Tab-separated table of C-alpha atoms in Angstrom:
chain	number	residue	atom	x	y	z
A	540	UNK	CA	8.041	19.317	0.141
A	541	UNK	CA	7.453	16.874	2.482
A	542	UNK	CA	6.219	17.953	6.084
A	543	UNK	CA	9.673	16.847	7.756
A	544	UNK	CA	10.993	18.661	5.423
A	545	UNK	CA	9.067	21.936	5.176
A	546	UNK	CA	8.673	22.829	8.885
A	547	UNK	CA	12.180	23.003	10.145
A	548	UNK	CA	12.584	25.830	7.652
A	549	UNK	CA	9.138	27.188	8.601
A	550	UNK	CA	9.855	26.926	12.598
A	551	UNK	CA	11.287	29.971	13.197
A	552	UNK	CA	8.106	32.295	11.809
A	553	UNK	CA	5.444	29.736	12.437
A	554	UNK	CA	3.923	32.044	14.915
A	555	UNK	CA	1.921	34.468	12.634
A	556	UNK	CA	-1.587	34.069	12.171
A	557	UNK	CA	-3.119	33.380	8.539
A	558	UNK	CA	-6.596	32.938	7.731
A	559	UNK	CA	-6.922	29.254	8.197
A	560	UNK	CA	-5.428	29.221	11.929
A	561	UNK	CA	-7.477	32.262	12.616
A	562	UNK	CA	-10.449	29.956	11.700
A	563	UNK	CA	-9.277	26.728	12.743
A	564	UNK	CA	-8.483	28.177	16.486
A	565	UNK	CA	-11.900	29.687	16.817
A	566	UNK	CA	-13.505	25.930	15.938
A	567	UNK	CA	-11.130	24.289	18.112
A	568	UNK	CA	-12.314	25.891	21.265
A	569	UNK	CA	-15.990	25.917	20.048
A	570	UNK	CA	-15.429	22.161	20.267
A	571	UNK	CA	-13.492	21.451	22.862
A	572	UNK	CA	-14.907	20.308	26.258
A	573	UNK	CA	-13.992	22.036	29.908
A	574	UNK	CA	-10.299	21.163	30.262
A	575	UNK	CA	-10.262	21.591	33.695
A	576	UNK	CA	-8.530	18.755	35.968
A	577	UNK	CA	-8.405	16.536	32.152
A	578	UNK	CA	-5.034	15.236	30.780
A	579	UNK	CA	-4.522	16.278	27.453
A	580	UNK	CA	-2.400	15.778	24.263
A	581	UNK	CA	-1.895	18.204	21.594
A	582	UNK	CA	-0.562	15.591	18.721
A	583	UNK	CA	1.505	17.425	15.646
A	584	UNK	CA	1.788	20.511	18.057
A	585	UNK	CA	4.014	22.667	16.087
A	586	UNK	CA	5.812	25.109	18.593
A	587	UNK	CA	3.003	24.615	21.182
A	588	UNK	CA	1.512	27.743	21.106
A	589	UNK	CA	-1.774	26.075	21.412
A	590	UNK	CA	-1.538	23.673	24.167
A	591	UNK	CA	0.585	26.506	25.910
A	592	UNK	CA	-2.768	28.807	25.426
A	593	UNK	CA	-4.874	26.658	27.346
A	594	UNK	CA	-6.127	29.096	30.033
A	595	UNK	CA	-8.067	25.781	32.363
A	596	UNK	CA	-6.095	23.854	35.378
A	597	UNK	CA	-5.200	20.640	33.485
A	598	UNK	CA	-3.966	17.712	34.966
A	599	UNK	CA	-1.094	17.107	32.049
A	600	UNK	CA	-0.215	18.703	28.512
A	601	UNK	CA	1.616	16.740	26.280
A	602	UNK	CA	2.370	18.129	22.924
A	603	UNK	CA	4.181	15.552	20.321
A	604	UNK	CA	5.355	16.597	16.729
A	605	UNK	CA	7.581	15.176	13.908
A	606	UNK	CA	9.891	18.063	13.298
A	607	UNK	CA	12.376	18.621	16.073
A	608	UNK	CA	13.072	21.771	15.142
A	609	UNK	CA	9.654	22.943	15.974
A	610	UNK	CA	9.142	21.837	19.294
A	611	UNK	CA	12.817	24.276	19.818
A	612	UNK	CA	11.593	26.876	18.159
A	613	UNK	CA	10.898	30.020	20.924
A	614	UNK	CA	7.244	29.952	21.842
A	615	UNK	CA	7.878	26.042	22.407
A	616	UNK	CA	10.313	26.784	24.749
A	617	UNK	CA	7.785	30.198	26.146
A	618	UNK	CA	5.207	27.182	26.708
A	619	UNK	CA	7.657	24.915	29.233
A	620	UNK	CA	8.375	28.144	30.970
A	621	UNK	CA	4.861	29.472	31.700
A	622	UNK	CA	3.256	25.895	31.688
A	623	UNK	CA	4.083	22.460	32.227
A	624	UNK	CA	3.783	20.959	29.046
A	625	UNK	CA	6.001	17.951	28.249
A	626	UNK	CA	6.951	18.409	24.362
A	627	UNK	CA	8.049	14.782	22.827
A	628	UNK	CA	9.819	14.352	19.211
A	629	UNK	CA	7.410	12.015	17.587
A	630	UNK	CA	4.852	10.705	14.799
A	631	UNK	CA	1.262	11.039	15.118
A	632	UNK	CA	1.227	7.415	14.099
A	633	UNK	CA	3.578	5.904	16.567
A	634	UNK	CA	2.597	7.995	19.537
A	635	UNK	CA	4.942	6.708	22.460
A	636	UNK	CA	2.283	6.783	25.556
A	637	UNK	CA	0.399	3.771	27.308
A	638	UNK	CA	-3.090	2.895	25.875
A	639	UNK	CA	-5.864	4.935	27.970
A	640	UNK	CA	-3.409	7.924	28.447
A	641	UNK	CA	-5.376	11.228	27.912
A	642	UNK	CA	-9.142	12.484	28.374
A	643	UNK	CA	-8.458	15.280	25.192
A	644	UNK	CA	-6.582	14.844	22.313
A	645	UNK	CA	-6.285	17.495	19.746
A	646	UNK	CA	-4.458	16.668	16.275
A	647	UNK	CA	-4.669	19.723	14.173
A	648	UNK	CA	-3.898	20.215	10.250
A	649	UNK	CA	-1.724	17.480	10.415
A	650	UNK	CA	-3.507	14.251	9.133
A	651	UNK	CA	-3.640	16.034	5.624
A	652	UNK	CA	0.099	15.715	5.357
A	653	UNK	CA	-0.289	11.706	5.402
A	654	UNK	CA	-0.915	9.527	2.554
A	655	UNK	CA	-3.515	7.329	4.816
A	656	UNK	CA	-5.402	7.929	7.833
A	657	UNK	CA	-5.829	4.442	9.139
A	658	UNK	CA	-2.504	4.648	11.062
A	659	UNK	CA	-2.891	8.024	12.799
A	660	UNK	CA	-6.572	7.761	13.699
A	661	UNK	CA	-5.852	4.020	15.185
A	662	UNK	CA	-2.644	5.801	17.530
A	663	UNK	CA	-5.116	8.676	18.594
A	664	UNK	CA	-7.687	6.253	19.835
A	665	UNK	CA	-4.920	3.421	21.477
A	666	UNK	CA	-3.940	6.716	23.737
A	667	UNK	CA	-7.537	8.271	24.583
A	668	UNK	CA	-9.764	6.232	27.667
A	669	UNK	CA	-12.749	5.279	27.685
A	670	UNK	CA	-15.559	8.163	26.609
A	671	UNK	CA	-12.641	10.523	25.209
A	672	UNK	CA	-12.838	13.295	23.349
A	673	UNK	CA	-10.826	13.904	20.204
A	674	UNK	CA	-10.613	17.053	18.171
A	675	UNK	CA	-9.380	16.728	14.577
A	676	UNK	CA	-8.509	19.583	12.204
A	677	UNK	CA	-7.580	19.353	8.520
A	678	UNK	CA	-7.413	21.778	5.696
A	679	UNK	CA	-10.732	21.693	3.907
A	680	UNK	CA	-10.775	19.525	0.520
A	681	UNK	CA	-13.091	22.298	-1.084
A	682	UNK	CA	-9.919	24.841	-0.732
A	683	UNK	CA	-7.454	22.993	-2.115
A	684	UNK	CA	-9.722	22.079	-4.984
A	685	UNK	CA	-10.178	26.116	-4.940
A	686	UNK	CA	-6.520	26.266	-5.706
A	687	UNK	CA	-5.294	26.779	-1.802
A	688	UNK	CA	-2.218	25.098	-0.562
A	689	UNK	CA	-0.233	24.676	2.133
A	690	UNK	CA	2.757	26.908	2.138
A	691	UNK	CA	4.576	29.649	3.502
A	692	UNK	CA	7.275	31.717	2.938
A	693	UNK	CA	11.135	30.160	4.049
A	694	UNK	CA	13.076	32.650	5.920
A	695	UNK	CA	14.802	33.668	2.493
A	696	UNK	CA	11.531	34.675	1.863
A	697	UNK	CA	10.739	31.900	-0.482
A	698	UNK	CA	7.506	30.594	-1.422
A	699	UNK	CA	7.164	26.427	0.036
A	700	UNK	CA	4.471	24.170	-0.688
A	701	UNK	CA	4.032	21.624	1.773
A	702	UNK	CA	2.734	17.741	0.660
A	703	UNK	CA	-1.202	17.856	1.401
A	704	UNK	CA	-3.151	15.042	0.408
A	705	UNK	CA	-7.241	15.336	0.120
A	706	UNK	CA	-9.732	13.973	2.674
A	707	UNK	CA	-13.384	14.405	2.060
A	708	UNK	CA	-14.953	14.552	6.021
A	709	UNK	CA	-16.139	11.151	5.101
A	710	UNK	CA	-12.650	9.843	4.925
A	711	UNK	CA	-12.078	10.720	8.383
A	712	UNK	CA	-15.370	9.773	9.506
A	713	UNK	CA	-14.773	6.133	8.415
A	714	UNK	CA	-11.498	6.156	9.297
A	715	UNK	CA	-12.174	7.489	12.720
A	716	UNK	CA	-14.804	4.826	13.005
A	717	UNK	CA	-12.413	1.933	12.105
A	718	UNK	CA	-10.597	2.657	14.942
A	719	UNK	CA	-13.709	3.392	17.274
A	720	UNK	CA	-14.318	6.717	17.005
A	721	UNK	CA	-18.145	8.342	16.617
A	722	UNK	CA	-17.967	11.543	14.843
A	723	UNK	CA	-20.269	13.687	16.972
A	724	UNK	CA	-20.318	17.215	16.107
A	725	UNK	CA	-18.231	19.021	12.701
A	726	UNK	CA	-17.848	22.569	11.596
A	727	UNK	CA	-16.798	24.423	8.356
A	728	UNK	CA	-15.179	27.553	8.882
A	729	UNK	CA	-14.568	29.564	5.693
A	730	UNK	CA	-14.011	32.629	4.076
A	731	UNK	CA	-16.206	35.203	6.002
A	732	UNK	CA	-16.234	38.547	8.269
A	733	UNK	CA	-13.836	36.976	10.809
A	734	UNK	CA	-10.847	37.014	8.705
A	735	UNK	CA	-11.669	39.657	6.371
A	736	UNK	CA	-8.592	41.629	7.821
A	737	UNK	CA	-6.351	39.291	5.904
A	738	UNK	CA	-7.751	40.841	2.759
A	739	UNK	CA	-7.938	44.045	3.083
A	740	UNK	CA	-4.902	45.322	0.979
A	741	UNK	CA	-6.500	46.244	-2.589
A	742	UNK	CA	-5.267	43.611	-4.715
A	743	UNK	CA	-6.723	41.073	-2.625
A	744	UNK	CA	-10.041	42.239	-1.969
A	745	UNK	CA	-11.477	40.898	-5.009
A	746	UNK	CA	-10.274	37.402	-3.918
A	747	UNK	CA	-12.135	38.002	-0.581
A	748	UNK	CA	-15.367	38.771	-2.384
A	749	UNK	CA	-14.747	36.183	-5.003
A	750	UNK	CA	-14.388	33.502	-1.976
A	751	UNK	CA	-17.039	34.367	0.577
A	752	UNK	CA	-18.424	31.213	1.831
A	753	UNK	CA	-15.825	29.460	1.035
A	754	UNK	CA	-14.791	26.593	3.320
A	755	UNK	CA	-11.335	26.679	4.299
A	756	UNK	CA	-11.022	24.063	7.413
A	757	UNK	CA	-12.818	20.815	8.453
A	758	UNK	CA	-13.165	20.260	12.248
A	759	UNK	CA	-14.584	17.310	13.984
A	760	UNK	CA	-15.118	16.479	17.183
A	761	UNK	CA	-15.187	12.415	18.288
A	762	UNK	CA	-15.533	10.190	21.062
A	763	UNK	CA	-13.908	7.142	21.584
């Protein structure tokens, strides 16, 4: 399915954690800058859990995503109520802000879903000043040539598969620096003793063991 199609039926039980957000969380903060007093834009924010986690003083949150049912679904309206965070219906790749909007921008597991970067990585860096910094998540090409997808279960209980399309890091990197980005740090979370709770039923521990080491997100950090 394609991501505007997947995610309104997804909204409503996007909150639970799975093993990539548990990982892709933990390498978000570990490369994001201080916060504090900074404008910031969470681009493809789901429900806005994230930007409505952010425990710093900022000066602005923005979150943006496609699928109008997500930015309704409850914890996006929990974040307006115990934050100020402006949620706007729209694509990653025609962001509707000035040029030299926002200090942080964080776009996570969302440029996988696009059959080109070019687009998205040149509307992140039109909306970022001078010096700033961008963090960019995506699904980890050496999982999905493992045999993991992206998909959930609909609330029929269902099994989706969402449209993914595989970047190597190097296809963001050049991307990125098309549109003036410098890649300056990048991590590789993967299968390890920080999600090892997700397999601990029987029948899946032999996938855990199989796995370990495993990368299962890319995360880079640029400045524009």
């Amino acid at each position: 399915m394609s991501a505007r199609d997947a995610y309104p039926l997804w909204a409503s039980t996007y909150d639970g954690e799975t093993p990539v957000s548990v990982l892709e969380e933990a390498a978000v903060r570990a490369l994001t800058p201080s916060l504090g007093g900074k404008s910031v834009l969470d681009a493809a924010c789901g429900n806005a859990r994230r930007i409505r986690s952010i425990g710093e003083q900022v000066a602005r949150a923005v979150g943006v995503d496609l699928v109008f049912e997500m930015l309704t679904a409850p914890h996006a309206g929990g974040a307006l109520r115990e934050r100020a965070v402006h949620l706007v219906n729209a694509d990653v790749r025609a962001l509707p802000f000035a040029p030299r909007s926002f200090d942080v921008i964080w776009c996570r597991l969302a440029l996988g879903h696009l059959p080109d970067l070019a687009d998205a990585y040149a509307e992140l860096a039109r909306v970022g000043v001078p010096g700033a910094t961008l963090i960019v998540t995506d699904f980890h090409p050496a999982a999905a040539r493992a045999g993991h997808t992206r998909s959930f279960r609909d609330p029929l209980g269902a099994r989706r598969e969402i449209e993914h399309h595989i970047y190597e890091l190097g296809d963001h990197e050049v991307a990125a620096a098309r549109a003036g980005l410098r890649l300056d740090r990048s991590l590789e979370p993967g299968v390890g003793p920080a999600i090892k709770s997700f397999y601990d039923a029987p029948a899946v521990l032999k996938a855990y063991e199989a796995q370990l080491g495993l990368p299962l997100v890319a995360a880079m950090q640029f400045t524009l």
